[in-house]
C-alpha positions as semicolon CSV with decimal commas, in nm:
position;residue;x (nm);y (nm);z (nm)
1;X;-0,878;-0,655;0,196
2;X;-0,981;-0,618;-0,120
3;X;-0,788;-0,712;-0,468
4;X;-0,905;-0,686;-0,756
5;X;-0,796;-0,816;-1,122
6;X;-0,774;-0,770;-1,438
7;X;-0,760;-1,004;-1,699
8;X;-0,799;-0,967;-2,160
9;X;-0,980;-1,258;-2,283
10;X;-0,850;-1,218;-2,682
11;X;-1,115;-1,305;-2,933
12;X;-1,213;-1,330;-3,314
13;X;-0,919;-1,226;-3,539
14;X;-0,708;-1,097;-3,236
15;X;-0,694;-1,469;-3,129
16;X;-0,405;-1,531;-3,355
17;X;-0,210;-1,168;-3,355
18;X;0,082;-1,136;-3,135
19;X;-0,059;-0,889;-2,929
20;X;0,020;-0,670;-2,606
21;X;-0,244;-0,955;-2,280
22;X;-0,304;-0,537;-2,200
23;X;-0,350;-0,363;-2,569
24;X;-0,589;-0,121;-2,501
25;X;-0,664;-0,095;-2,826
26;X;-0,902;-0,447;-2,904
27;X;-1,241;-0,336;-2,947
28;X;-1,476;-0,498;-2,759
29;X;-1,471;-0,758;-3,136
30;X;-1,194;-0,848;-3,020
31;X;-1,141;-0,904;-2,647
32;X;-1,271;-0,935;-2,381
33;X;-1,179;-0,877;-2,042
34;X;-1,327;-0,914;-1,796
35;X;-1,188;-0,917;-1,365
36;X;-1,229;-1,102;-1,005
37;X;-1,294;-0,884;-0,684
38;X;-1,116;-1,098;-0,408
39;X;-1,273;-1,092;-0,092
40;X;-0,947;-1,171;0,134
41;X;-0,788;-1,212;0,562
42;X;-0,506;-1,129;0,582
43;X;-0,411;-1,433;0,893
44;X;-0,051;-1,509;1,012
45;X;0,164;-1,801;0,839
46;X;0,170;-2,191;0,961
47;X;0,504;-2,089;1,115
48;X;0,434;-1,715;1,182
49;X;0,747;-1,546;0,976
50;X;0,520;-1,497;0,674
51;X;0,187;-1,347;0,671
52;X;-0,104;-1,560;0,465
53;X;-0,397;-1,421;0,218
54;X;-0,693;-1,656;0,263
55;X;-0,961;-1,598;0,068
56;X;-1,345;-1,494;0,182
57;X;-1,534;-1,434;-0,128
58;X;-1,530;-1,387;-0,467
59;X;-1,698;-1,217;-0,733
60;X;-1,669;-1,184;-1,099
61;X;-1,668;-0,865;-1,258
62;X;-1,557;-0,656;-1,633
63;X;-1,186;-0,529;-1,569
64;X;-1,145;-0,386;-1,236
65;X;-0,844;-0,092;-1,297
66;X;-0,917;0,090;-0,951
67;X;-1,056;-0,002;-0,584
68;X;-1,153;0,194;-0,397
69;X;-1,310;0,192;-0,013
70;X;-1,528;0,506;0,132
71;X;-1,308;0,687;0,341
72;X;-1,590;0,741;0,624
73;X;-1,862;0,515;0,637
74;X;-2,219;0,685;0,474
75;X;-2,596;0,646;0,708
76;X;-2,385;0,361;0,883
77;X;-2,247;0,175;0,612
78;X;-1,930;0,063;0,471
79;X;-1,863;0,062;0,067
80;X;-1,640;0,026;-0,165
81;X;-1,627;0,183;-0,525
82;X;-1,472;-0,019;-0,907
83;X;-1,384;0,119;-1,178
84;X;-1,480;-0,106;-1,462
85;X;-1,377;-0,216;-1,795
86;X;-1,798;-0,197;-1,945
87;X;-1,723;0,206;-1,807
88;X;-1,900;0,183;-1,455
89;X;-1,875;0,260;-1,122
90;X;-2,005;-0,059;-0,939
91;X;-2,100;-0,011;-0,519
92;X;-2,081;-0,295;-0,331
93;X;-2,156;-0,306;0,108
94;X;-1,937;-0,459;0,357
95;X;-2,164;-0,692;0,613
96;X;-1,963;-0,845;0,852
97;X;-2,216;-1,141;0,884
98;X;-2,142;-1,378;0,658
99;X;-1,823;-1,660;0,660
100;X;-1,840;-1,656;0,256
101;X;-2,041;-1,344;0,174
102;X;-1,899;-1,069;0,282
103;X;-2,021;-0,791;0,005
104;X;-2,343;-0,703;-0,140
105;X;-2,413;-0,518;-0,438
106;X;-2,574;-0,201;-0,399
107;X;-2,603;0,013;-0,720
108;X;-2,433;0,088;-1,063
109;X;-2,387;0,382;-1,271
110;X;-2,448;0,427;-1,596
111;X;-2,203;0,502;-1,900
112;X;-2,169;0,432;-2,238
113;X;-2,069;0,033;-2,236
114;X;-1,752;0,212;-2,546
115;X;-1,550;0,316;-2,294
116;X;-1,418;0,162;-1,975
117;X;-1,394;0,349;-1,673
118;X;-1,000;0,330;-1,548
119;X;-1,028;0,533;-1,243
120;X;-1,239;0,690;-0,877
121;X;-1,237;0,886;-0,566
122;X;-1,402;0,952;-0,342
123;X;-1,545;1,291;-0,169
124;X;-1,564;1,201;0,224
125;X;-1,243;1,132;0,262
126;X;-1,248;1,420;0,599
127;X;-1,563;1,450;0,666
128;X;-1,856;1,161;0,697
129;X;-2,116;1,314;0,413
130;X;-2,482;1,132;0,401
131;X;-2,434;1,132;-0,019
132;X;-2,107;1,178;-0,102
133;X;-2,017;1,238;-0,476
134;X;-1,786;1,033;-0,646
135;X;-1,548;1,106;-0,919
136;X;-1,432;0,871;-1,201
137;X;-1,247;0,915;-1,488
138;X;-1,248;0,759;-1,875
139;X;-1,085;0,543;-2,154
140;X;-1,226;0,852;-2,394
141;X;-1,047;1,119;-2,184
142;X;-1,374;1,208;-1,990
143;X;-1,474;1,256;-1,670
144;X;-1,760;1,218;-1,415
145;X;-1,971;1,377;-1,158
146;X;-2,163;1,095;-0,934
147;X;-2,302;1,162;-0,628
148;X;-2,433;0,846;-0,498
149;X;-2,767;0,864;-0,250
150;X;-2,884;0,549;-0,071
151;X;-2,918;0,280;-0,324
152;X;-2,914;0,500;-0,614
153;X;-2,611;0,648;-0,789
154;X;-2,678;0,976;-1,042
155;X;-2,463;1,149;-1,283
156;X;-2,392;1,530;-1,220
157;X;-2,204;1,655;-1,411
158;X;-2,012;1,535;-1,724
159;X;-1,727;1,682;-1,932
160;X;-1,438;1,580;-2,201
161;X;-1,141;1,661;-2,001
162;X;-0,843;1,524;-2,234
163;X;-0,719;1,332;-2,639
164;X;-0,672;1,063;-2,489
165;X;-0,713;0,804;-2,165
166;X;-0,816;1,021;-1,853
167;X;-0,620;0,759;-1,663
168;X;-0,711;0,964;-1,274
169;X;-0,920;1,218;-1,186
170;X;-0,892;1,267;-0,772
171;X;-1,057;1,499;-0,549
172;X;-0,886;1,820;-0,355
173;X;-1,028;1,694;0,011
174;X;-0,979;2,013;0,192
175;X;-1,210;2,198;-0,123
176;X;-1,362;1,873;-0,271
177;X;-1,550;2,178;-0,554
178;X;-1,232;2,077;-0,675
179;X;-1,104;1,816;-0,969
180;X;-0,786;1,720;-1,094
181;X;-0,744;1,502;-1,368
182;X;-0,369;1,350;-1,526
183;X;-0,447;1,251;-1,862
184;X;-0,266;0,990;-2,115
185;X;-0,201;1,321;-2,313
186;X;0,029;1,478;-2,076
187;X;-0,140;1,685;-1,923
188;X;-0,304;1,773;-1,561
189;X;-0,493;1,983;-1,562
190;X;-0,749;2,138;-1,265
191;X;-1,143;2,181;-1,235
192;X;-1,370;2,367;-1,085
193;X;-1,669;2,185;-1,017
194;X;-1,945;2,530;-0,979
195;X;-1,839;2,672;-1,253
196;X;-1,821;2,556;-1,702
197;X;-1,677;2,265;-1,678
198;X;-1,633;2,358;-2,053
199;X;-1,234;2,442;-1,959
200;X;-1,013;2,389;-1,661
201;X;-0,893;2,657;-1,392
202;X;-0,487;2,545;-1,517
203;X;-0,345;2,283;-1,763
204;X;-0,011;2,230;-1,682
205;X;0,231;2,050;-1,921
206;X;0,497;1,981;-1,599
207;X;0,507;1,612;-1,724
208;X;0,629;1,544;-1,986
209;X;0,413;1,177;-2,029
210;X;0,101;1,036;-1,995
211;X;-0,015;1,159;-1,551
212;X;-0,155;0,782;-1,477
213;X;-0,147;0,854;-1,036
214;X;-0,343;1,213;-0,859
215;X;-0,388;1,249;-0,425
216;X;-0,418;1,458;-0,252
217;X;-0,238;1,523;0,167
218;X;-0,532;1,448;0,336
219;X;-0,313;1,586;0,662
220;X;-0,145;1,914;0,504
221;X;-0,345;2,079;0,302
222;X;-0,246;2,229;-0,004
223;X;0,006;1,942;-0,056
224;X;-0,034;1,741;-0,407
225;X;0,082;1,480;-0,547
226;X;0,101;1,399;-0,875
227;X;0,313;1,089;-1,086
228;X;0,345;0,995;-1,501
229;X;0,490;0,768;-1,681
230;X;0,784;1,033;-1,674
231;X;0,917;0,889;-1,419
232;X;0,823;1,138;-1,223
233;X;0,684;1,242;-0,903
234;X;0,566;1,572;-0,831
235;X;0,476;1,756;-0,562
236;X;0,277;2,058;-0,603
237;X;0,158;2,354;-0,342
238;X;-0,230;2,383;-0,448
239;X;-0,195;2,800;-0,438
240;X;-0,014;2,843;-0,684
241;X;0,012;2,542;-0,964
242;X;0,181;2,711;-1,278
243;X;0,536;2,496;-1,170
244;X;0,589;2,243;-0,871
245;X;0,782;2,315;-0,526
246;X;0,984;2,010;-0,654
247;X;1,040;1,669;-0,802
248;X;1,154;1,349;-0,811
249;X;1,222;1,058;-1,078
250;X;1,172;0,686;-0,930
251;X;1,277;0,517;-1,195
252;X;1,036;0,358;-1,298
253;X;0,763;0,472;-1,486
254;X;0,417;0,669;-1,143
255;X;0,080;0,458;-1,208
256;X;0,040;0,449;-0,822
257;X;0,068;0,711;-0,602
258;X;-0,075;0,680;-0,150
259;X;-0,071;0,870;0,117
260;X;0,021;0,733;0,401
261;X;-0,300;0,667;0,694
262;X;-0,123;0,892;0,912
263;X;0,239;0,971;0,846
264;X;0,242;1,326;0,710
265;X;0,512;1,281;0,470
266;X;0,524;0,947;0,346
267;X;0,434;0,868;0,051
268;X;0,431;0,505;-0,163
269;X;0,502;0,512;-0,564
270;X;0,348;0,183;-0,786
271;X;0,637;0,248;-1,016
272;X;0,538;0,041;-1,336
273;X;0,904;-0,122;-1,438
274;X;1,108;-0,042;-1,118
275;X;0,905;-0,116;-0,820
276;X;0,804;-0,015;-0,537
277;X;0,899;0,238;-0,343
278;X;0,843;0,467;-0,064
279;X;0,895;0,867;-0,020
280;X;0,943;1,086;0,187
281;X;0,808;1,353;0,181
282;X;0,948;1,667;0,426
283;X;0,847;2,000;0,451
284;X;1,161;2,272;0,604
285;X;0,955;2,423;0,962
286;X;0,671;2,115;0,974
287;X;0,796;1,766;1,176
288;X;0,731;1,471;1,043
289;X;0,420;1,382;1,220
290;X;0,294;1,700;1,196
291;X;-0,076;1,737;1,024
292;X;-0,047;2,165;0,949
293;X;-0,098;2,322;0,640
294;X;0,172;2,340;0,356
295;X;0,398;2,657;0,462
296;X;0,427;2,979;0,283
297;X;0,783;3,120;0,316
298;X;0,940;3,488;0,242
299;X;0,994;3,380;-0,157
300;X;0,666;3,249;-0,163
301;X;0,698;2,912;-0,157
302;X;0,756;2,543;0,093
303;X;1,084;2,403;0,134
304;X;1,012;2,078;0,024
305;X;1,275;1,788;0,000
306;X;1,232;1,437;-0,133
307;X;1,435;1,156;-0,008
308;X;1,365;0,736;-0,110
309;X;1,327;0,508;0,248
310;X;1,200;0,207;0,237
311;X;1,227;0,003;-0,137
312;X;0,993;-0,379;-0,268
313;X;1,190;-0,471;-0,532
314;X;1,109;-0,881;-0,553
315;X;0,796;-0,763;-0,830
316;X;0,951;-0,929;-1,206
317;X;0,613;-0,761;-1,410
318;X;0,497;-0,413;-1,411
319;X;0,424;-0,278;-1,057
320;X;0,088;-0,117;-1,082
321;X;-0,234;-0,176;-0,763
322;X;-0,037;-0,035;-0,411
323;X;-0,133;0,076;-0,106
324;X;-0,061;0,113;0,291
325;X;-0,274;-0,082;0,611
326;X;-0,534;0,195;0,713
327;X;-0,393;0,136;1,026
328;X;-0,064;-0,109;1,211
329;X;-0,199;-0,432;1,378
330;X;0,193;-0,475;1,506
331;X;0,425;-0,173;1,585
332;X;0,664;-0,278;1,686
333;X;0,707;-0,549;1,353
334;X;0,678;-0,218;1,082
335;X;0,344;-0,068;0,872
336;X;0,192;-0,272;0,611
337;X;0,200;-0,208;0,225
338;X;0,044;-0,480;-0,005
339;X;0,186;-0,423;-0,418
340;X;0,055;-0,607;-0,654
341;X;0,206;-0,680;-1,034
342;X;0,071;-0,757;-1,372
343;X;0,212;-1,044;-1,538
344;X;0,287;-1,239;-1,306
345;X;-0,060;-1,272;-1,112
346;X;0,082;-1,161;-0,754
347;X;0,014;-0,990;-0,396
348;X;0,243;-0,923;-0,088
349;X;0,235;-0,815;0,175
350;X;0,473;-0,649;0,357
351;X;0,590;-0,422;0,562
352;X;0,836;-0,067;0,572
353;X;1,046;-0,041;0,924
354;X;0,928;0,212;1,167
355;X;1,053;0,525;1,111
356;X;1,263;0,572;1,428
357;X;1,406;0,243;1,281
């Protein structure tokens, strides 16, 4: 398991001002943003009733906004991408050959030092690729499309996508020439990277505040989830982006969305000031575990129903990072979930009960 951290160290005049610890408006002259990657094992606790997080390695970095494993091996290597406050995407390779040195650096993207890298995504969710693409979003509103080759990473395209921070950029895993982006300008946009990137394919204003999370459902083609500071999760049919298929209010700003690794209906939500939740996104005509395209009904839209399943409310600060374990280690105990929060510096591991129970 990898854990990424973000800490703002105020310097100069800012050190004497009562400003928020995560104030993004502080300049590099007023603050230093530092981070760390923790490489950890998950092991049974002393009494086997709880899980223990055991540190194996730590790497000092710039502050970390996002961290994602490559979905498939790249030329036989397990790679991970890290989006950092230095404006760059850092790529590391994982090798289990040493007890205390698991990750080693591979390459770093080029970027302007005056901006921060807010998110990244890999293009190889559904197929292996020896030269996968990575999309990254920046604090100055730009989006970068990068290509990885051997031990280097190059910028293919870079374009102005938003008039404020571009909090999130993500691939459509079923058609990776399509990229989605969301920004603090409350816009959710789609881009075709084969075409002129001076204007988007669509520009949605359905969300009422900054769009922070976007995730393509890799089990069900044409299904997409978005989340915003407006506390709403929207489910979209990518064949018709005028309006969402349905929406659901989770009671807190939506910073992170993650579809389940194996179960198509399960959506993990980091809801900032209202904890973490798992939504069940059911589609009329599809069984819960059925991996199939989103159907089209007579009215031209699939019937989708969203209900809240499990909630986890033990964090006492802003609920940010969240992810599923990528395989089930103990079916009888339930699926493992990892969540983290900001000011209290906490990481929790917990289990979602099996669907049948």
